[in-house]
Amino acid sequence: MARLRRTPPDDLAHDARALYEKITAGPRGRFMVDPDGGLAGPFNAMLLSPPVGDPLQELGAAVRYRSSLSDRARELAVLVVAGHENSAFERQAHEPIARELGFTGDQLKALRDGEPLALDDPAERAVLAVTRALVARKDLDDAEYAALGERELFELTTLVGYYTTLALQLRVFRV
């Protein structure tokens, strides 16, 4: 059972309402609003503290829409984190995106369960290996570090940290 009530937008304080408007106006907004107008998923909790919630959602937008990682690499990494953290919400939100990008049901199951996964693209194989190392050990050996460019590695470690944070919040607030 959810611990956090979804607040309709008309009941929000001014700063929370401004953040609500920012989230719902962006590309994620159409997916995150319930029938009563409340925010679903991790975004509802962000309204509790707009000074912290706004930069957090901005980080998420940067990771999702402005990084150099390919769409497939990004979704691959998100689903590795979701599987490792057992985050049903993130799986539910990102598996359809991954399907649209060509991931098969068997590949999604492997990501969900942490099973071996054969990928044709060498860059995707590197993202998979590095992300699995990051969630398992919270560090990389020299070969894993060298598998990606430094920009991609920075963006990937940021993505892993962001989605791990969301998984924690989703778990604590029982979303």
JSON list of C-alpha atoms in Angstrom, two decimals:
[
{"chain": "A", "resi": 1, "resn": "MET", "atom": "CA", "xyz": [0.00, 0.00, 0.00]},
{"chain": "A", "resi": 2, "resn": "ALA", "atom": "CA", "xyz": [1.29, 3.44, -0.91]},
{"chain": "A", "resi": 3, "resn": "ARG", "atom": "CA", "xyz": [2.50, 5.49, 2.02]},
{"chain": "A", "resi": 4, "resn": "LEU", "atom": "CA", "xyz": [2.34, 8.81, 0.27]},
{"chain": "A", "resi": 5, "resn": "ARG", "atom": "CA", "xyz": [-0.95, 10.37, -0.79]},
{"chain": "A", "resi": 6, "resn": "ARG", "atom": "CA", "xyz": [-1.10, 11.72, -4.32]},
{"chain": "A", "resi": 7, "resn": "THR", "atom": "CA", "xyz": [-2.01, 15.34, -3.96]},
{"chain": "A", "resi": 8, "resn": "PRO", "atom": "CA", "xyz": [-4.25, 16.86, -6.62]},
{"chain": "A", "resi": 9, "resn": "PRO", "atom": "CA", "xyz": [-2.58, 19.88, -8.21]},
{"chain": "A", "resi": 10, "resn": "ASP", "atom": "CA", "xyz": [-5.12, 22.36, -6.78]},
{"chain": "A", "resi": 11, "resn": "ASP", "atom": "CA", "xyz": [-4.15, 21.29, -3.24]},
{"chain": "A", "resi": 12, "resn": "LEU", "atom": "CA", "xyz": [-0.42, 21.87, -3.69]},
{"chain": "A", "resi": 13, "resn": "ALA", "atom": "CA", "xyz": [1.52, 24.75, -2.14]},
{"chain": "A", "resi": 14, "resn": "HIS", "atom": "CA", "xyz": [2.81, 27.33, -4.62]},
{"chain": "A", "resi": 15, "resn": "ASP", "atom": "CA", "xyz": [6.36, 25.92, -4.96]},
{"chain": "A", "resi": 16, "resn": "ALA", "atom": "CA", "xyz": [5.10, 22.34, -5.24]},
{"chain": "A", "resi": 17, "resn": "ARG", "atom": "CA", "xyz": [2.54, 23.44, -7.84]},
{"chain": "A", "resi": 18, "resn": "ALA", "atom": "CA", "xyz": [5.30, 25.12, -9.87]},
{"chain": "A", "resi": 19, "resn": "LEU", "atom": "CA", "xyz": [7.31, 21.88, -9.80]},
{"chain": "A", "resi": 20, "resn": "TYR", "atom": "CA", "xyz": [4.19, 19.88, -10.72]},
{"chain": "A", "resi": 21, "resn": "GLU", "atom": "CA", "xyz": [3.66, 22.13, -13.74]},
{"chain": "A", "resi": 22, "resn": "LYS", "atom": "CA", "xyz": [7.29, 21.75, -14.77]},
{"chain": "A", "resi": 23, "resn": "ILE", "atom": "CA", "xyz": [7.15, 17.95, -14.57]},
{"chain": "A", "resi": 24, "resn": "THR", "atom": "CA", "xyz": [3.82, 17.61, -16.36]},
{"chain": "A", "resi": 25, "resn": "ALA", "atom": "CA", "xyz": [4.84, 20.04, -19.12]},
{"chain": "A", "resi": 26, "resn": "GLY", "atom": "CA", "xyz": [7.90, 17.95, -20.00]},
{"chain": "A", "resi": 27, "resn": "PRO", "atom": "CA", "xyz": [8.19, 14.78, -22.07]},
{"chain": "A", "resi": 28, "resn": "ARG", "atom": "CA", "xyz": [7.55, 12.53, -19.05]},
{"chain": "A", "resi": 29, "resn": "GLY", "atom": "CA", "xyz": [4.43, 14.39, -17.94]},
{"chain": "A", "resi": 30, "resn": "ARG", "atom": "CA", "xyz": [1.84, 12.54, -19.96]},
{"chain": "A", "resi": 31, "resn": "PHE", "atom": "CA", "xyz": [2.89, 9.23, -18.39]},
{"chain": "A", "resi": 32, "resn": "MET", "atom": "CA", "xyz": [3.05, 10.42, -14.80]},
{"chain": "A", "resi": 33, "resn": "VAL", "atom": "CA", "xyz": [-0.39, 11.89, -14.11]},
{"chain": "A", "resi": 34, "resn": "ASP", "atom": "CA", "xyz": [-3.16, 9.76, -12.57]},
{"chain": "A", "resi": 35, "resn": "PRO", "atom": "CA", "xyz": [-6.87, 10.28, -13.42]},
{"chain": "A", "resi": 36, "resn": "ASP", "atom": "CA", "xyz": [-7.25, 12.72, -10.50]},
{"chain": "A", "resi": 37, "resn": "GLY", "atom": "CA", "xyz": [-4.27, 14.77, -11.63]},
{"chain": "A", "resi": 38, "resn": "GLY", "atom": "CA", "xyz": [-1.82, 13.50, -9.00]},
{"chain": "A", "resi": 39, "resn": "LEU", "atom": "CA", "xyz": [1.71, 12.53, -9.99]},
{"chain": "A", "resi": 40, "resn": "ALA", "atom": "CA", "xyz": [2.57, 8.85, -10.19]},
{"chain": "A", "resi": 41, "resn": "GLY", "atom": "CA", "xyz": [5.84, 7.13, -9.55]},
{"chain": "A", "resi": 42, "resn": "PRO", "atom": "CA", "xyz": [8.81, 8.93, -8.03]},
{"chain": "A", "resi": 43, "resn": "PHE", "atom": "CA", "xyz": [7.59, 12.37, -9.07]},
{"chain": "A", "resi": 44, "resn": "ASN", "atom": "CA", "xyz": [4.91, 12.56, -6.40]},
{"chain": "A", "resi": 45, "resn": "ALA", "atom": "CA", "xyz": [7.55, 12.35, -3.66]},
{"chain": "A", "resi": 46, "resn": "MET", "atom": "CA", "xyz": [9.57, 15.11, -5.34]},
{"chain": "A", "resi": 47, "resn": "LEU", "atom": "CA", "xyz": [6.72, 17.50, -4.55]},
{"chain": "A", "resi": 48, "resn": "LEU", "atom": "CA", "xyz": [7.44, 17.06, -0.82]},
{"chain": "A", "resi": 49, "resn": "SER", "atom": "CA", "xyz": [10.55, 19.21, -1.15]},
{"chain": "A", "resi": 50, "resn": "PRO", "atom": "CA", "xyz": [10.61, 21.29, -4.35]},
{"chain": "A", "resi": 51, "resn": "PRO", "atom": "CA", "xyz": [14.13, 22.65, -3.63]},
{"chain": "A", "resi": 52, "resn": "VAL", "atom": "CA", "xyz": [15.43, 19.06, -3.73]},
{"chain": "A", "resi": 53, "resn": "GLY", "atom": "CA", "xyz": [12.79, 17.54, -6.03]},
{"chain": "A", "resi": 54, "resn": "ASP", "atom": "CA", "xyz": [13.32, 20.03, -8.84]},
{"chain": "A", "resi": 55, "resn": "PRO", "atom": "CA", "xyz": [17.07, 19.44, -9.26]},
{"chain": "A", "resi": 56, "resn": "LEU", "atom": "CA", "xyz": [16.46, 15.70, -8.96]},
{"chain": "A", "resi": 57, "resn": "GLN", "atom": "CA", "xyz": [13.87, 15.68, -11.74]},
{"chain": "A", "resi": 58, "resn": "GLU", "atom": "CA", "xyz": [16.15, 17.92, -13.83]},
{"chain": "A", "resi": 59, "resn": "LEU", "atom": "CA", "xyz": [18.95, 15.39, -13.39]},
{"chain": "A", "resi": 60, "resn": "GLY", "atom": "CA", "xyz": [16.56, 12.69, -14.57]},
{"chain": "A", "resi": 61, "resn": "ALA", "atom": "CA", "xyz": [15.61, 14.72, -17.61]},
{"chain": "A", "resi": 62, "resn": "ALA", "atom": "CA", "xyz": [19.28, 15.27, -18.46]},
{"chain": "A", "resi": 63, "resn": "VAL", "atom": "CA", "xyz": [20.06, 11.57, -18.09]},
{"chain": "A", "resi": 64, "resn": "ARG", "atom": "CA", "xyz": [17.03, 10.55, -20.19]},
{"chain": "A", "resi": 65, "resn": "TYR", "atom": "CA", "xyz": [16.98, 13.20, -22.89]},
{"chain": "A", "resi": 66, "resn": "ARG", "atom": "CA", "xyz": [20.35, 14.96, -23.11]},
{"chain": "A", "resi": 67, "resn": "SER", "atom": "CA", "xyz": [23.07, 12.38, -22.61]},
{"chain": "A", "resi": 68, "resn": "SER", "atom": "CA", "xyz": [25.27, 10.92, -25.32]},
{"chain": "A", "resi": 69, "resn": "LEU", "atom": "CA", "xyz": [24.18, 7.36, -24.50]},
{"chain": "A", "resi": 70, "resn": "SER", "atom": "CA", "xyz": [22.04, 5.80, -27.21]},
{"chain": "A", "resi": 71, "resn": "ASP", "atom": "CA", "xyz": [18.40, 5.19, -26.39]},
{"chain": "A", "resi": 72, "resn": "ARG", "atom": "CA", "xyz": [18.99, 1.44, -26.30]},
{"chain": "A", "resi": 73, "resn": "ALA", "atom": "CA", "xyz": [22.07, 1.78, -24.07]},
{"chain": "A", "resi": 74, "resn": "ARG", "atom": "CA", "xyz": [20.17, 4.05, -21.70]},
{"chain": "A", "resi": 75, "resn": "GLU", "atom": "CA", "xyz": [17.17, 1.71, -21.41]},
{"chain": "A", "resi": 76, "resn": "LEU", "atom": "CA", "xyz": [19.50, -1.27, -21.03]},
{"chain": "A", "resi": 77, "resn": "ALA", "atom": "CA", "xyz": [21.18, 0.43, -18.07]},
{"chain": "A", "resi": 78, "resn": "VAL", "atom": "CA", "xyz": [17.88, 1.55, -16.51]},
{"chain": "A", "resi": 79, "resn": "LEU", "atom": "CA", "xyz": [16.56, -2.00, -16.67]},
{"chain": "A", "resi": 80, "resn": "VAL", "atom": "CA", "xyz": [19.74, -3.43, -15.15]},
{"chain": "A", "resi": 81, "resn": "VAL", "atom": "CA", "xyz": [19.26, -1.08, -12.19]},
{"chain": "A", "resi": 82, "resn": "ALA", "atom": "CA", "xyz": [15.54, -1.88, -12.02]},
{"chain": "A", "resi": 83, "resn": "GLY", "atom": "CA", "xyz": [16.30, -5.61, -11.99]},
{"chain": "A", "resi": 84, "resn": "HIS", "atom": "CA", "xyz": [19.04, -5.29, -9.38]},
{"chain": "A", "resi": 85, "resn": "GLU", "atom": "CA", "xyz": [16.88, -3.08, -7.15]},
{"chain": "A", "resi": 86, "resn": "ASN", "atom": "CA", "xyz": [13.74, -5.16, -7.82]},
{"chain": "A", "resi": 87, "resn": "SER", "atom": "CA", "xyz": [11.94, -1.95, -8.80]},
{"chain": "A", "resi": 88, "resn": "ALA", "atom": "CA", "xyz": [8.62, -2.99, -10.30]},
{"chain": "A", "resi": 89, "resn": "PHE", "atom": "CA", "xyz": [7.65, 0.59, -11.12]},
{"chain": "A", "resi": 90, "resn": "GLU", "atom": "CA", "xyz": [10.82, 1.25, -13.11]},
{"chain": "A", "resi": 91, "resn": "ARG", "atom": "CA", "xyz": [10.44, -2.05, -14.95]},
{"chain": "A", "resi": 92, "resn": "GLN", "atom": "CA", "xyz": [6.82, -1.24, -15.75]},
{"chain": "A", "resi": 93, "resn": "ALA", "atom": "CA", "xyz": [7.78, 2.23, -16.96]},
{"chain": "A", "resi": 94, "resn": "HIS", "atom": "CA", "xyz": [10.86, 1.25, -18.99]},
{"chain": "A", "resi": 95, "resn": "GLU", "atom": "CA", "xyz": [10.19, -2.21, -20.41]},
{"chain": "A", "resi": 96, "resn": "PRO", "atom": "CA", "xyz": [7.66, -0.83, -22.94]},
{"chain": "A", "resi": 97, "resn": "ILE", "atom": "CA", "xyz": [10.22, 1.75, -24.04]},
{"chain": "A", "resi": 98, "resn": "ALA", "atom": "CA", "xyz": [12.81, -1.00, -24.43]},
{"chain": "A", "resi": 99, "resn": "ARG", "atom": "CA", "xyz": [10.35, -3.11, -26.46]},
{"chain": "A", "resi": 100, "resn": "GLU", "atom": "CA", "xyz": [9.81, -0.17, -28.81]},
{"chain": "A", "resi": 101, "resn": "LEU", "atom": "CA", "xyz": [13.60, -0.01, -29.21]},
{"chain": "A", "resi": 102, "resn": "GLY", "atom": "CA", "xyz": [13.73, -3.66, -30.28]},
{"chain": "A", "resi": 103, "resn": "PHE", "atom": "CA", "xyz": [14.44, -5.56, -27.08]},
{"chain": "A", "resi": 104, "resn": "THR", "atom": "CA", "xyz": [12.75, -8.97, -27.04]},
{"chain": "A", "resi": 105, "resn": "GLY", "atom": "CA", "xyz": [10.76, -10.55, -24.23]},
{"chain": "A", "resi": 106, "resn": "ASP", "atom": "CA", "xyz": [13.65, -12.95, -23.56]},
{"chain": "A", "resi": 107, "resn": "GLN", "atom": "CA", "xyz": [16.12, -10.07, -23.35]},
{"chain": "A", "resi": 108, "resn": "LEU", "atom": "CA", "xyz": [13.85, -8.18, -20.95]},
{"chain": "A", "resi": 109, "resn": "LYS", "atom": "CA", "xyz": [13.54, -11.28, -18.78]},
{"chain": "A", "resi": 110, "resn": "ALA", "atom": "CA", "xyz": [17.34, -11.63, -18.70]},
{"chain": "A", "resi": 111, "resn": "LEU", "atom": "CA", "xyz": [17.63, -8.01, -17.61]},
{"chain": "A", "resi": 112, "resn": "ARG", "atom": "CA", "xyz": [14.90, -8.49, -14.98]},
{"chain": "A", "resi": 113, "resn": "ASP", "atom": "CA", "xyz": [16.56, -11.61, -13.58]},
{"chain": "A", "resi": 114, "resn": "GLY", "atom": "CA", "xyz": [20.23, -10.65, -13.99]},
{"chain": "A", "resi": 115, "resn": "GLU", "atom": "CA", "xyz": [20.80, -13.57, -16.36]},
{"chain": "A", "resi": 116, "resn": "PRO", "atom": "CA", "xyz": [23.38, -13.70, -19.18]},
{"chain": "A", "resi": 117, "resn": "LEU", "atom": "CA", "xyz": [22.35, -11.61, -22.15]},
{"chain": "A", "resi": 118, "resn": "ALA", "atom": "CA", "xyz": [23.85, -11.80, -25.64]},
{"chain": "A", "resi": 119, "resn": "LEU", "atom": "CA", "xyz": [23.89, -8.47, -27.45]},
{"chain": "A", "resi": 120, "resn": "ASP", "atom": "CA", "xyz": [25.14, -7.93, -30.99]},
{"chain": "A", "resi": 121, "resn": "ASP", "atom": "CA", "xyz": [26.27, -4.33, -30.50]},
{"chain": "A", "resi": 122, "resn": "PRO", "atom": "CA", "xyz": [29.70, -4.04, -28.78]},
{"chain": "A", "resi": 123, "resn": "ALA", "atom": "CA", "xyz": [28.78, -0.68, -27.21]},
{"chain": "A", "resi": 124, "resn": "GLU", "atom": "CA", "xyz": [25.64, -2.20, -25.70]},
{"chain": "A", "resi": 125, "resn": "ARG", "atom": "CA", "xyz": [27.65, -5.17, -24.41]},
{"chain": "A", "resi": 126, "resn": "ALA", "atom": "CA", "xyz": [30.02, -2.71, -22.73]},
{"chain": "A", "resi": 127, "resn": "VAL", "atom": "CA", "xyz": [27.14, -0.75, -21.18]},
{"chain": "A", "resi": 128, "resn": "LEU", "atom": "CA", "xyz": [25.62, -4.00, -19.89]},
{"chain": "A", "resi": 129, "resn": "ALA", "atom": "CA", "xyz": [28.89, -5.21, -18.35]},
{"chain": "A", "resi": 130, "resn": "VAL", "atom": "CA", "xyz": [29.75, -1.84, -16.80]},
{"chain": "A", "resi": 131, "resn": "THR", "atom": "CA", "xyz": [26.25, -1.29, -15.42]},
{"chain": "A", "resi": 132, "resn": "ARG", "atom": "CA", "xyz": [26.12, -4.77, -13.92]},
{"chain": "A", "resi": 133, "resn": "ALA", "atom": "CA", "xyz": [29.52, -4.16, -12.30]},
{"chain": "A", "resi": 134, "resn": "LEU", "atom": "CA", "xyz": [28.36, -0.81, -10.93]},
{"chain": "A", "resi": 135, "resn": "VAL", "atom": "CA", "xyz": [25.21, -2.21, -9.33]},
{"chain": "A", "resi": 136, "resn": "ALA", "atom": "CA", "xyz": [26.96, -5.32, -7.99]},
{"chain": "A", "resi": 137, "resn": "ARG", "atom": "CA", "xyz": [30.28, -3.89, -6.76]},
{"chain": "A", "resi": 138, "resn": "LYS", "atom": "CA", "xyz": [29.79, -0.11, -6.86]},
{"chain": "A", "resi": 139, "resn": "ASP", "atom": "CA", "xyz": [33.15, 0.10, -8.65]},
{"chain": "A", "resi": 140, "resn": "LEU", "atom": "CA", "xyz": [34.93, -0.89, -11.85]},
{"chain": "A", "resi": 141, "resn": "ASP", "atom": "CA", "xyz": [38.15, -2.70, -12.54]},
{"chain": "A", "resi": 142, "resn": "ASP", "atom": "CA", "xyz": [40.55, -1.17, -15.08]},
{"chain": "A", "resi": 143, "resn": "ALA", "atom": "CA", "xyz": [39.16, -3.16, -18.03]},
{"chain": "A", "resi": 144, "resn": "GLU", "atom": "CA", "xyz": [35.58, -2.15, -17.22]},
{"chain": "A", "resi": 145, "resn": "TYR", "atom": "CA", "xyz": [36.68, 1.47, -16.81]},
{"chain": "A", "resi": 146, "resn": "ALA", "atom": "CA", "xyz": [38.33, 1.38, -20.23]},
{"chain": "A", "resi": 147, "resn": "ALA", "atom": "CA", "xyz": [35.31, -0.23, -21.94]},
{"chain": "A", "resi": 148, "resn": "LEU", "atom": "CA", "xyz": [33.59, 3.14, -22.46]},
{"chain": "A", "resi": 149, "resn": "GLY", "atom": "CA", "xyz": [34.74, 6.66, -23.14]},
{"chain": "A", "resi": 150, "resn": "GLU", "atom": "CA", "xyz": [35.02, 8.89, -20.10]},
{"chain": "A", "resi": 151, "resn": "ARG", "atom": "CA", "xyz": [32.01, 11.00, -21.07]},
{"chain": "A", "resi": 152, "resn": "GLU", "atom": "CA", "xyz": [29.84, 7.90, -21.51]},
{"chain": "A", "resi": 153, "resn": "LEU", "atom": "CA", "xyz": [31.17, 6.49, -18.25]},
{"chain": "A", "resi": 154, "resn": "PHE", "atom": "CA", "xyz": [30.33, 9.71, -16.39]},
{"chain": "A", "resi": 155, "resn": "GLU", "atom": "CA", "xyz": [26.83, 9.73, -17.86]},
{"chain": "A", "resi": 156, "resn": "LEU", "atom": "CA", "xyz": [26.33, 6.03, -17.13]},
{"chain": "A", "resi": 157, "resn": "THR", "atom": "CA", "xyz": [27.46, 6.30, -13.50]},
{"chain": "A", "resi": 158, "resn": "THR", "atom": "CA", "xyz": [25.13, 9.28, -13.12]},
{"chain": "A", "resi": 159, "resn": "LEU", "atom": "CA", "xyz": [22.25, 7.29, -14.62]},
{"chain": "A", "resi": 160, "resn": "VAL", "atom": "CA", "xyz": [22.93, 4.36, -12.29]},
{"chain": "A", "resi": 161, "resn": "GLY", "atom": "CA", "xyz": [23.02, 6.68, -9.28]},
{"chain": "A", "resi": 162, "resn": "TYR", "atom": "CA", "xyz": [19.82, 8.47, -10.32]},
{"chain": "A", "resi": 163, "resn": "TYR", "atom": "CA", "xyz": [17.79, 5.31, -10.94]},
{"chain": "A", "resi": 164, "resn": "THR", "atom": "CA", "xyz": [19.15, 3.71, -7.76]},
{"chain": "A", "resi": 165, "resn": "THR", "atom": "CA", "xyz": [17.93, 6.78, -5.86]},
{"chain": "A", "resi": 166, "resn": "LEU", "atom": "CA", "xyz": [14.51, 6.50, -7.50]},
{"chain": "A", "resi": 167, "resn": "ALA", "atom": "CA", "xyz": [14.32, 2.79, -6.66]},
{"chain": "A", "resi": 168, "resn": "LEU", "atom": "CA", "xyz": [15.04, 3.60, -3.01]},
{"chain": "A", "resi": 169, "resn": "GLN", "atom": "CA", "xyz": [12.39, 6.30, -2.90]},
{"chain": "A", "resi": 170, "resn": "LEU", "atom": "CA", "xyz": [9.85, 4.11, -4.69]},
{"chain": "A", "resi": 171, "resn": "ARG", "atom": "CA", "xyz": [10.49, 1.35, -2.16]},
{"chain": "A", "resi": 172, "resn": "VAL", "atom": "CA", "xyz": [10.33, 3.61, 0.93]},
{"chain": "A", "resi": 173, "resn": "PHE", "atom": "CA", "xyz": [7.15, 5.40, -0.21]},
{"chain": "A", "resi": 174, "resn": "ARG", "atom": "CA", "xyz": [5.65, 2.06, -1.42]},
{"chain": "A", "resi": 175, "resn": "VAL", "atom": "CA", "xyz": [4.94, 3.32, -4.91]}
]
